[in-house]
mmCIF file of C-alpha atoms in Angstrom:
data_model
loop_
_atom_site.group_PDB
_atom_site.id
_atom_site.type_symbol
_atom_site.label_atom_id
_atom_site.label_comp_id
_atom_site.label_asym_id
_atom_site.label_seq_id
_atom_site.Cartn_x
_atom_site.Cartn_y
_atom_site.Cartn_z
ATOM 1 C CA MET A 306 47.366 60.720 38.882
ATOM 2 C CA ARG A 307 45.990 61.609 35.531
ATOM 3 C CA PHE A 308 43.988 59.626 32.983
ATOM 4 C CA PHE A 309 41.786 60.333 29.941
ATOM 5 C CA ARG A 310 38.801 58.182 28.951
ATOM 6 C CA LEU A 311 37.236 58.165 25.571
ATOM 7 C CA LEU A 312 35.551 54.710 25.674
ATOM 8 C CA GLY A 313 32.190 56.170 26.523
ATOM 9 C CA PRO A 314 31.558 59.730 27.813
ATOM 10 C CA LEU A 315 34.671 61.898 28.042
ATOM 11 C CA ASP A 316 36.325 61.779 31.422
ATOM 12 C CA VAL A 317 39.468 63.757 32.288
ATOM 13 C CA VAL A 318 41.311 63.183 35.487
ATOM 14 C CA LEU A 319 44.152 65.433 36.347
ATOM 15 C CA ASP A 320 45.971 65.260 39.753
ATOM 16 C CA GLY A 321 43.240 63.102 40.953
ATOM 17 C CA ARG A 322 40.399 65.542 40.214
ATOM 18 C CA HIS A 323 37.848 65.338 37.313
ATOM 19 C CA VAL A 324 38.096 68.209 34.854
ATOM 20 C CA ARG A 325 35.190 69.337 32.769
ATOM 21 C CA VAL A 326 35.891 70.197 29.184
ATOM 22 C CA PRO A 327 32.817 72.013 27.740
ATOM 23 C CA ALA A 328 31.112 70.295 24.676
ATOM 24 C CA GLY A 329 32.009 71.639 21.238
ATOM 25 C CA LYS A 330 35.301 72.223 19.461
ATOM 26 C CA ARG A 331 37.476 72.044 22.541
ATOM 27 C CA ARG A 332 36.341 68.398 23.167
ATOM 28 C CA VAL A 333 36.902 67.493 19.408
ATOM 29 C CA VAL A 334 40.541 68.980 19.528
ATOM 30 C CA LEU A 335 41.271 67.136 22.842
ATOM 31 C CA ALA A 336 39.982 63.735 21.546
ATOM 32 C CA ALA A 337 41.920 64.225 18.187
ATOM 33 C CA LEU A 338 45.185 64.946 20.228
ATOM 34 C CA LEU A 339 44.613 61.907 22.625
ATOM 35 C CA VAL A 340 44.048 59.566 19.747
ATOM 36 C CA LYS A 341 47.640 60.408 18.736
ATOM 37 C CA ALA A 342 49.141 60.854 22.180
ATOM 38 C CA ARG A 343 52.577 62.306 22.125
ATOM 39 C CA GLU A 344 52.338 62.735 18.362
ATOM 40 C CA VAL A 345 51.929 65.991 16.354
ATOM 41 C CA VAL A 346 48.520 66.528 14.921
ATOM 42 C CA GLY A 347 48.663 68.931 12.003
ATOM 43 C CA VAL A 348 46.790 72.195 11.944
ATOM 44 C CA ASP A 349 45.042 71.383 8.636
ATOM 45 C CA GLU A 350 43.693 68.093 10.143
ATOM 46 C CA LEU A 351 42.415 69.755 13.212
ATOM 47 C CA VAL A 352 40.775 72.577 11.234
ATOM 48 C CA GLU A 353 39.090 70.020 8.962
ATOM 49 C CA LEU A 354 37.665 68.245 12.125
ATOM 50 C CA VAL A 355 36.349 71.405 13.932
ATOM 51 C CA GLY A 356 35.715 73.625 10.958
ATOM 52 C CA GLY A 357 36.616 77.416 10.873
ATOM 53 C CA THR A 358 39.926 79.012 10.327
ATOM 54 C CA ARG A 359 43.447 78.538 11.647
ATOM 55 C CA ASN A 360 43.045 81.617 13.863
ATOM 56 C CA ALA A 361 39.756 80.141 15.266
ATOM 57 C CA LEU A 362 41.679 76.874 16.012
ATOM 58 C CA GLN A 363 44.368 78.782 17.843
ATOM 59 C CA THR A 364 41.739 80.325 19.977
ATOM 60 C CA THR A 365 40.107 76.868 20.733
ATOM 61 C CA VAL A 366 43.444 75.426 21.744
ATOM 62 C CA GLY A 367 44.022 78.401 24.108
ATOM 63 C CA ARG A 368 40.613 77.820 25.789
ATOM 64 C CA LEU A 369 41.369 74.031 26.053
ATOM 65 C CA ARG A 370 44.615 74.828 27.907
ATOM 66 C CA GLU A 371 42.528 76.831 30.338
ATOM 67 C CA ASP A 372 40.042 74.177 30.857
ATOM 68 C CA LEU A 373 42.694 71.627 31.645
ATOM 69 C CA GLY A 374 44.449 74.018 33.962
ATOM 70 C CA VAL A 375 47.898 72.704 32.889
ATOM 71 C CA PRO A 376 48.965 74.915 29.977
ATOM 72 C CA GLU A 377 52.076 72.931 29.202
ATOM 73 C CA LEU A 378 50.020 69.754 28.593
ATOM 74 C CA VAL A 379 49.055 70.867 25.079
ATOM 75 C CA LEU A 380 52.150 71.952 23.217
ATOM 76 C CA THR A 381 52.725 73.903 20.030
ATOM 77 C CA ARG A 382 54.952 72.164 17.567
ATOM 78 C CA ALA A 383 55.921 73.010 13.989
ATOM 79 C CA GLY A 384 52.773 72.513 11.753
ATOM 80 C CA GLY A 385 50.492 71.499 14.568
ATOM 81 C CA TYR A 386 49.974 70.522 18.257
ATOM 82 C CA LEU A 387 50.868 67.675 20.542
ATOM 83 C CA ILE A 388 49.441 66.534 23.877
ATOM 84 C CA ASP A 389 52.121 65.519 26.279
ATOM 85 C CA VAL A 390 50.393 62.379 27.644
ATOM 86 C CA ALA A 391 51.695 58.871 27.633
ATOM 87 C CA PRO A 392 49.545 56.361 25.644
ATOM 88 C CA ASP A 393 49.111 54.203 28.783
ATOM 89 C CA GLU A 394 47.325 57.326 30.327
ATOM 90 C CA VAL A 395 44.627 57.138 27.621
ATOM 91 C CA ASP A 396 42.002 54.379 27.575
ATOM 92 C CA VAL A 397 41.813 53.940 23.849
ATOM 93 C CA HIS A 398 45.502 53.092 23.867
ATOM 94 C CA LEU A 399 45.621 51.034 26.950
ATOM 95 C CA PHE A 400 42.599 48.950 26.003
ATOM 96 C CA GLY A 401 44.400 46.740 23.570
ATOM 97 C CA ARG A 402 47.485 46.132 25.827
ATOM 98 C CA VAL A 403 45.876 44.789 28.992
ATOM 99 C CA GLY A 404 44.112 41.518 29.967
ATOM 100 C CA ALA A 405 40.549 40.757 29.225
ATOM 101 C CA GLU A 406 39.192 41.554 32.605
ATOM 102 C CA GLU A 407 40.916 45.021 32.812
ATOM 103 C CA ALA A 408 39.977 45.776 29.148
ATOM 104 C CA LEU A 409 36.351 45.162 29.865
ATOM 105 C CA GLY A 410 36.535 47.332 32.899
ATOM 106 C CA LEU A 411 37.820 50.193 30.792
ATOM 107 C CA TRP A 412 34.796 49.965 28.355
ATOM 108 C CA ARG A 413 32.005 52.340 29.377
ATOM 109 C CA GLY A 414 30.056 52.529 26.256
ATOM 110 C CA ARG A 415 30.270 53.845 22.686
ATOM 111 C CA PRO A 416 33.681 55.328 21.990
ATOM 112 C CA PHE A 417 33.668 59.209 21.533
ATOM 113 C CA ALA A 418 30.026 59.006 22.644
ATOM 114 C CA ASP A 419 29.768 62.770 23.623
ATOM 115 C CA ILE A 420 32.716 64.261 21.696
ATOM 116 C CA GLY A 421 30.568 65.552 18.839
ATOM 117 C CA SER A 422 32.678 64.391 15.897
ATOM 118 C CA ASP A 423 31.206 61.925 13.371
ATOM 119 C CA ARG A 424 34.533 61.608 11.733
ATOM 120 C CA LEU A 425 36.380 60.461 14.888
ATOM 121 C CA GLU A 426 33.600 58.002 15.683
ATOM 122 C CA ARG A 427 33.756 56.764 12.079
ATOM 123 C CA ASP A 428 37.532 56.480 11.843
ATOM 124 C CA HIS A 429 38.158 54.859 15.211
ATOM 125 C CA GLY A 430 34.895 53.640 16.730
ATOM 126 C CA PRO A 431 34.495 50.411 14.616
ATOM 127 C CA ALA A 432 38.003 49.010 15.379
ATOM 128 C CA LEU A 433 37.650 49.813 19.125
ATOM 129 C CA THR A 434 34.159 48.135 19.182
ATOM 130 C CA GLU A 435 35.477 45.063 17.352
ATOM 131 C CA THR A 436 38.318 44.696 19.798
ATOM 132 C CA TYR A 437 35.769 45.018 22.686
ATOM 133 C CA LEU A 438 33.363 42.412 21.253
ATOM 134 C CA ALA A 439 36.169 39.976 20.562
ATOM 135 C CA VAL A 440 37.395 40.323 24.131
ATOM 136 C CA LEU A 441 33.930 39.967 25.468
ATOM 137 C CA GLU A 442 33.350 36.756 23.486
ATOM 138 C CA ALA A 443 36.679 35.326 24.740
ATOM 139 C CA ARG A 444 35.562 36.041 28.287
ATOM 140 C CA VAL A 445 32.260 34.357 27.697
ATOM 141 C CA GLU A 446 34.078 31.363 26.243
ATOM 142 C CA GLU A 447 35.947 31.088 29.499
ATOM 143 C CA ASP A 448 32.649 31.015 31.442
ATOM 144 C CA LEU A 449 31.305 28.289 29.219
ATOM 145 C CA ARG A 450 34.467 26.174 29.634
ATOM 146 C CA GLY A 451 34.207 26.775 33.458
ATOM 147 C CA GLY A 452 30.553 25.355 33.398
ATOM 148 C CA ARG A 453 28.844 28.647 33.997
ATOM 149 C CA HIS A 454 26.281 28.021 31.316
ATOM 150 C CA GLU A 455 23.041 29.197 33.146
ATOM 151 C CA GLN A 456 24.900 32.234 34.411
ATOM 152 C CA VAL A 457 25.668 33.720 31.009
ATOM 153 C CA VAL A 458 22.320 32.976 29.306
ATOM 154 C CA GLY A 459 20.797 36.315 30.128
ATOM 155 C CA GLU A 460 23.930 38.279 29.143
ATOM 156 C CA LEU A 461 24.049 36.496 25.852
ATOM 157 C CA ARG A 462 20.459 37.193 25.175
ATOM 158 C CA THR A 463 21.135 40.861 25.611
ATOM 159 C CA LEU A 464 24.278 40.792 23.500
ATOM 160 C CA THR A 465 22.565 38.911 20.631
ATOM 161 C CA ARG A 466 19.841 41.666 20.717
ATOM 162 C CA GLN A 467 22.447 44.417 20.585
ATOM 163 C CA HIS A 468 24.572 42.639 17.919
ATOM 164 C CA PRO A 469 22.210 40.448 15.915
ATOM 165 C CA ALA A 470 24.658 39.619 13.184
ATOM 166 C CA ARG A 471 27.409 38.415 15.576
ATOM 167 C CA GLU A 472 27.213 34.815 14.927
ATOM 168 C CA ARG A 473 29.784 33.736 17.596
ATOM 169 C CA MET A 474 27.487 35.267 20.296
ATOM 170 C CA TRP A 475 24.484 33.325 18.922
ATOM 171 C CA ALA A 476 26.537 30.118 18.885
ATOM 172 C CA GLN A 477 27.575 30.746 22.550
ATOM 173 C CA LEU A 478 23.957 31.297 23.398
ATOM 174 C CA VAL A 479 22.844 28.117 21.724
ATOM 175 C CA ARG A 480 25.636 26.127 23.561
ATOM 176 C CA ALA A 481 24.887 27.798 26.962
ATOM 177 C CA LEU A 482 21.116 27.012 26.731
ATOM 178 C CA HIS A 483 21.914 23.418 25.599
ATOM 179 C CA HIS A 484 24.333 22.717 28.484
ATOM 180 C CA ALA A 485 21.925 24.379 30.955
ATOM 181 C CA GLY A 486 19.410 21.663 29.939
ATOM 182 C CA ARG A 487 17.195 24.036 27.931
ATOM 183 C CA GLN A 488 17.338 22.264 24.613
ATOM 184 C CA ALA A 489 14.054 23.578 23.289
ATOM 185 C CA GLU A 490 15.277 27.227 23.835
ATOM 186 C CA ALA A 491 18.647 26.316 22.260
ATOM 187 C CA LEU A 492 16.937 25.106 19.077
ATOM 188 C CA GLN A 493 14.609 28.192 19.068
ATOM 189 C CA ALA A 494 17.664 30.517 19.386
ATOM 190 C CA TYR A 495 19.261 28.784 16.398
ATOM 191 C CA GLU A 496 16.158 29.127 14.422
ATOM 192 C CA ASP A 497 15.826 32.778 15.258
ATOM 193 C CA VAL A 498 19.221 33.655 13.968
ATOM 194 C CA ARG A 499 19.045 31.238 10.964
ATOM 195 C CA ARG A 500 15.792 33.086 9.778
ATOM 196 C CA LYS A 501 17.366 36.547 10.548
ATOM 197 C CA LEU A 502 20.447 35.937 8.531
ATOM 198 C CA ALA A 503 18.482 34.537 5.629
ATOM 199 C CA GLU A 504 15.894 37.365 5.580
ATOM 200 C CA GLU A 505 18.217 40.235 6.283
ATOM 201 C CA LEU A 506 21.472 39.155 4.666
ATOM 202 C CA GLY A 507 20.612 36.284 2.451
ATOM 203 C CA VAL A 508 23.214 33.915 3.913
ATOM 204 C CA ASP A 509 23.241 30.669 5.839
ATOM 205 C CA PRO A 510 24.691 30.320 9.404
ATOM 206 C CA GLY A 511 28.480 29.982 9.544
ATOM 207 C CA ARG A 512 30.346 26.976 10.666
ATOM 208 C CA GLU A 513 30.603 27.752 14.324
ATOM 209 C CA LEU A 514 26.881 28.342 14.554
ATOM 210 C CA GLN A 515 26.015 25.179 12.615
ATOM 211 C CA LEU A 516 28.362 23.086 14.866
ATOM 212 C CA ALA A 517 26.491 24.399 17.956
ATOM 213 C CA HIS A 518 23.148 23.437 16.420
ATOM 214 C CA GLN A 519 24.456 19.963 15.501
ATOM 215 C CA GLU A 520 25.633 19.491 19.109
ATOM 216 C CA VAL A 521 22.151 20.126 20.381
ATOM 217 C CA LEU A 522 20.624 17.671 17.766
ATOM 218 C CA ARG A 523 23.165 14.880 18.610
ATOM 219 C CA ALA A 524 22.803 15.171 22.309
ATOM 220 C CA ASP A 525 21.155 12.522 24.349
ATOM 221 C CA ASN A 526 18.109 14.390 25.616
ATOM 222 C CA ARG A 527 16.540 11.592 27.637
ATOM 223 C CA PRO A 528 15.689 12.181 31.203
ATOM 224 C CA ARG A 529 18.745 12.053 33.469
ATOM 225 C CA ALA A 530 19.057 9.131 35.852
ATOM 226 C CA ARG A 531 16.781 9.615 38.774
ATOM 227 C CA ASN A 532 16.717 7.462 41.849
ATOM 228 C CA ASP A 533 13.699 7.847 44.155
ATOM 229 C CA LEU A 534 14.166 4.623 46.009
ATOM 230 C CA PRO A 535 13.989 4.699 49.782
ATOM 231 C CA GLY A 536 17.203 3.984 51.539
ATOM 232 C CA ASP A 537 18.250 0.277 51.868
ATOM 233 C CA ILE A 538 18.736 -1.151 55.366
ATOM 234 C CA ALA A 539 22.173 -2.640 56.366
ATOM 235 C CA ASP A 540 20.808 -5.496 58.605
ATOM 236 C CA PHE A 541 18.539 -7.265 56.014
ATOM 237 C CA ALA A 542 18.538 -10.869 56.996
ATOM 238 C CA GLY A 543 16.351 -14.078 56.932
ATOM 239 C CA ARG A 544 14.712 -13.325 53.663
ATOM 240 C CA GLN A 545 17.364 -14.459 51.150
ATOM 241 C CA ALA A 546 15.068 -17.035 49.573
ATOM 242 C CA ASP A 547 12.247 -14.469 49.054
ATOM 243 C CA LEU A 548 14.779 -11.962 47.636
ATOM 244 C CA ASP A 549 16.211 -14.592 45.153
ATOM 245 C CA GLU A 550 12.691 -15.369 43.989
ATOM 246 C CA VAL A 551 11.853 -11.685 43.415
ATOM 247 C CA LEU A 552 15.132 -11.093 41.514
ATOM 248 C CA ALA A 553 14.659 -14.223 39.363
ATOM 249 C CA ALA A 554 11.137 -12.821 38.461
ATOM 250 C CA VAL A 555 12.806 -9.790 36.751
ATOM 251 C CA PRO A 556 14.872 -11.296 33.894
ATOM 252 C CA ALA A 557 17.378 -8.966 32.064
ATOM 253 C CA GLY A 558 16.128 -7.348 28.869
ATOM 254 C CA THR A 559 12.403 -7.694 29.520
ATOM 255 C CA VAL A 560 9.560 -5.812 31.129
ATOM 256 C CA ALA A 561 8.316 -7.383 34.241
ATOM 257 C CA ILE A 562 5.591 -6.729 36.729
ATOM 258 C CA THR A 563 6.389 -8.358 40.074
ATOM 259 C CA ALA A 564 3.833 -8.479 42.951
ATOM 260 C CA ILE A 565 4.773 -9.235 46.576
ATOM 261 C CA ASP A 566 1.902 -10.652 48.395
ATOM 262 C CA GLY A 567 1.339 -10.782 52.168
ATOM 263 C CA MET A 568 -0.330 -9.260 55.215
ATOM 264 C CA ALA A 569 0.459 -5.836 56.457
ATOM 265 C CA GLY A 570 3.549 -5.428 58.607
ATOM 266 C CA ILE A 571 5.496 -8.588 57.441
ATOM 267 C CA GLY A 572 8.257 -6.624 55.567
ATOM 268 C CA LYS A 573 7.030 -6.532 52.041
ATOM 269 C CA THR A 574 8.194 -2.968 51.497
ATOM 270 C CA THR A 575 11.596 -3.753 52.947
ATOM 271 C CA LEU A 576 11.954 -6.780 50.679
ATOM 272 C CA ALA A 577 10.901 -4.862 47.714
ATOM 273 C CA VAL A 578 13.349 -1.951 48.488
ATOM 274 C CA ARG A 579 16.214 -4.372 48.921
ATOM 275 C CA ALA A 580 15.373 -6.009 45.601
ATOM 276 C CA ALA A 581 15.155 -2.616 43.939
ATOM 277 C CA HIS A 582 18.627 -1.638 45.132
ATOM 278 C CA ARG A 583 20.072 -5.015 43.767
ATOM 279 C CA LEU A 584 18.363 -4.476 40.367
ATOM 280 C CA LYS A 585 19.046 -0.690 39.878
ATOM 281 C CA GLU A 586 22.149 -1.094 37.844
ATOM 282 C CA ARG A 587 19.993 -2.857 35.277
ATOM 283 C CA PHE A 588 17.661 0.157 35.152
ATOM 284 C CA PRO A 589 20.157 2.963 34.548
ATOM 285 C CA ASP A 590 17.546 5.452 33.188
ATOM 286 C CA ALA A 591 15.539 5.870 36.347
ATOM 287 C CA GLN A 592 14.581 4.126 39.518
ATOM 288 C CA LEU A 593 11.168 5.350 40.748
ATOM 289 C CA PHE A 594 9.060 4.693 43.795
ATOM 290 C CA VAL A 595 5.422 5.403 44.183
ATOM 291 C CA ASP A 596 3.532 4.973 47.451
ATOM 292 C CA LEU A 597 -0.045 3.875 46.735
ATOM 293 C CA HIS A 598 -0.944 4.597 50.353
ATOM 294 C CA SER A 599 -3.040 1.463 50.789
ATOM 295 C CA TYR A 600 -2.202 1.169 54.447
ATOM 296 C CA THR A 601 -1.629 4.831 55.247
ATOM 297 C CA GLU A 602 -4.124 5.813 57.821
ATOM 298 C CA GLY A 603 -6.157 8.950 56.922
ATOM 299 C CA VAL A 604 -4.824 9.016 53.194
ATOM 300 C CA GLU A 605 -6.924 7.936 50.363
ATOM 301 C CA PRO A 606 -5.248 5.202 48.117
ATOM 302 C CA ARG A 607 -3.791 6.633 44.940
ATOM 303 C CA THR A 608 -5.821 6.346 41.755
ATOM 304 C CA PRO A 609 -4.220 5.147 38.592
ATOM 305 C CA ALA A 610 -4.354 8.629 37.341
ATOM 306 C CA ASP A 611 -2.478 10.020 40.353
ATOM 307 C CA ALA A 612 0.132 7.255 40.081
ATOM 308 C CA LEU A 613 0.761 8.118 36.420
ATOM 309 C CA PHE A 614 1.048 11.873 37.247
ATOM 310 C CA ALA A 615 3.728 11.077 39.981
ATOM 311 C CA LEU A 616 5.748 8.941 37.468
ATOM 312 C CA LEU A 617 5.432 11.330 34.564
ATOM 313 C CA THR A 618 6.568 14.318 36.529
ATOM 314 C CA ALA A 619 9.443 12.236 38.057
ATOM 315 C CA LEU A 620 10.522 11.551 34.552
ATOM 316 C CA GLY A 621 10.680 15.266 33.703
ATOM 317 C CA VAL A 622 7.296 16.002 32.090
ATOM 318 C CA PRO A 623 6.323 19.403 33.386
ATOM 319 C CA ALA A 624 3.146 19.199 35.603
ATOM 320 C CA LYS A 625 1.424 21.823 33.314
ATOM 321 C CA ASP A 626 1.824 19.434 30.359
ATOM 322 C CA VAL A 627 0.401 16.262 32.070
ATOM 323 C CA PRO A 628 -3.135 15.788 30.583
ATOM 324 C CA ASP A 629 -6.062 15.487 33.000
ATOM 325 C CA GLU A 630 -7.694 12.479 31.492
ATOM 326 C CA LEU A 631 -6.338 8.962 32.381
ATOM 327 C CA ASP A 632 -6.218 7.775 28.803
ATOM 328 C CA ALA A 633 -4.158 10.943 27.733
ATOM 329 C CA ARG A 634 -1.825 10.332 30.552
ATOM 330 C CA ARG A 635 -1.314 6.725 29.495
ATOM 331 C CA ARG A 636 -0.346 8.028 26.015
ATOM 332 C CA CYS A 637 2.298 10.171 27.578
ATOM 333 C CA THR A 638 4.015 6.947 28.508
ATOM 334 C CA GLY A 639 4.353 5.934 24.882
ATOM 335 C CA PRO A 640 7.564 5.178 23.013
ATOM 336 C CA ARG A 641 9.620 7.997 24.197
ATOM 337 C CA TRP A 642 9.327 6.941 27.847
ATOM 338 C CA ARG A 643 9.070 3.113 27.236
ATOM 339 C CA THR A 644 12.395 3.129 25.482
ATOM 340 C CA ALA A 645 14.052 5.221 28.058
ATOM 341 C CA GLY A 646 14.184 2.336 30.611
ATOM 342 C CA ARG A 647 12.430 -0.724 32.014
ATOM 343 C CA TRP A 648 9.922 -0.795 34.862
ATOM 344 C CA TRP A 649 9.417 -3.040 37.877
ATOM 345 C CA CYS A 650 6.181 -2.662 39.948
ATOM 346 C CA TRP A 651 5.613 -4.223 43.262
ATOM 347 C CA THR A 652 2.559 -4.235 45.454
ATOM 348 C CA THR A 653 0.938 -5.990 48.405
ATOM 349 C CA ARG A 654 -2.039 -8.301 48.469
ATOM 350 C CA ALA A 655 -4.353 -5.477 49.623
ATOM 351 C CA VAL A 656 -3.535 -3.315 46.671
ATOM 352 C CA ARG A 657 -2.741 -5.907 44.064
ATOM 353 C CA ARG A 658 -5.871 -5.128 42.076
ATOM 354 C CA ARG A 659 -5.203 -1.452 42.237
ATOM 355 C CA CYS A 660 -1.604 -1.743 41.074
ATOM 356 C CA GLY A 661 -2.785 -3.880 38.232
ATOM 357 C CA ARG A 662 -5.005 -1.139 37.081
ATOM 358 C CA CYS A 663 -2.138 1.396 37.290
ATOM 359 C CA CYS A 664 0.134 -0.763 35.241
ATOM 360 C CA ARG A 665 -2.617 -1.463 32.635
ATOM 361 C CA ALA A 666 -3.387 2.368 32.571
ATOM 362 C CA ALA A 667 0.186 3.064 31.766
ATOM 363 C CA GLY A 668 0.257 0.528 28.969
ATOM 364 C CA TRP A 669 3.105 -1.558 30.633
#
């Protein structure tokens, strides 16, 4: 087995063993021959690459043959030299002929990284790097189509730092953050690249990046449907009249506060939960349940502030963003949340006054 790697540090494998080629002119000549595998590279071209004279080049080629240990690998031809290696045995040739996964596996870093030839890097590096980035973007696109949004965010952040002018990568980062539920970060990523393009290049974001931004802006970012209701019971019976009365007290399209009055232990919670399950289709944004602990032995009843905290965090407000003061918490339930759905509160006689304070505190 033999293989020659130039995509990253030089690596030569002959007969299954790694062969070291010393840094300097011998590496430059080897790389130049491998770039044109099984093609003659002229003496003048090689002299221009390594410097010196034709005689010095001949000496360099002789030492390279000794390094490789296979003299017939580098052949002398009229006007130049040829390396007798198939293109598929050299990574820079194989790179563009294989699938994405194999191609990315061949890439080990900057092409010709330790060859020591600015010209070889300049002449061949940009095209190879562009191919690599295009393959990488295609692979990320497959990840996004497969729903692996959260998994590629870290990689895309690294790639956009390494290639800040690569707009498609920025667009992919914006989309990945958005579909991972991180809308604020998606908008910030767009703003970062928009400012960078304007300040450094004097241009606006391209179409793909703008479309990714518009996708975030158009999205419905309301809290996703949440159901905190206790489980319904299968053998509910004998309370149909009471259930009908509760359901009738919650007309469609309006906000209603319904209280169920009665002594402890007569089934008020069971009735309320049954009614809630019957009504949940009319409240698609969220169905929340807060235990006020009025009859829980050894537990202090919830205060209005505590109840609001439970509701706000259930609706997606980060706990660190919930204000300490009751009035400030009430303001958190303003238009954004009141338009997200309708609310139904139920209570027992023993906590009716407390529930009323909770509802008034929330502004419902």
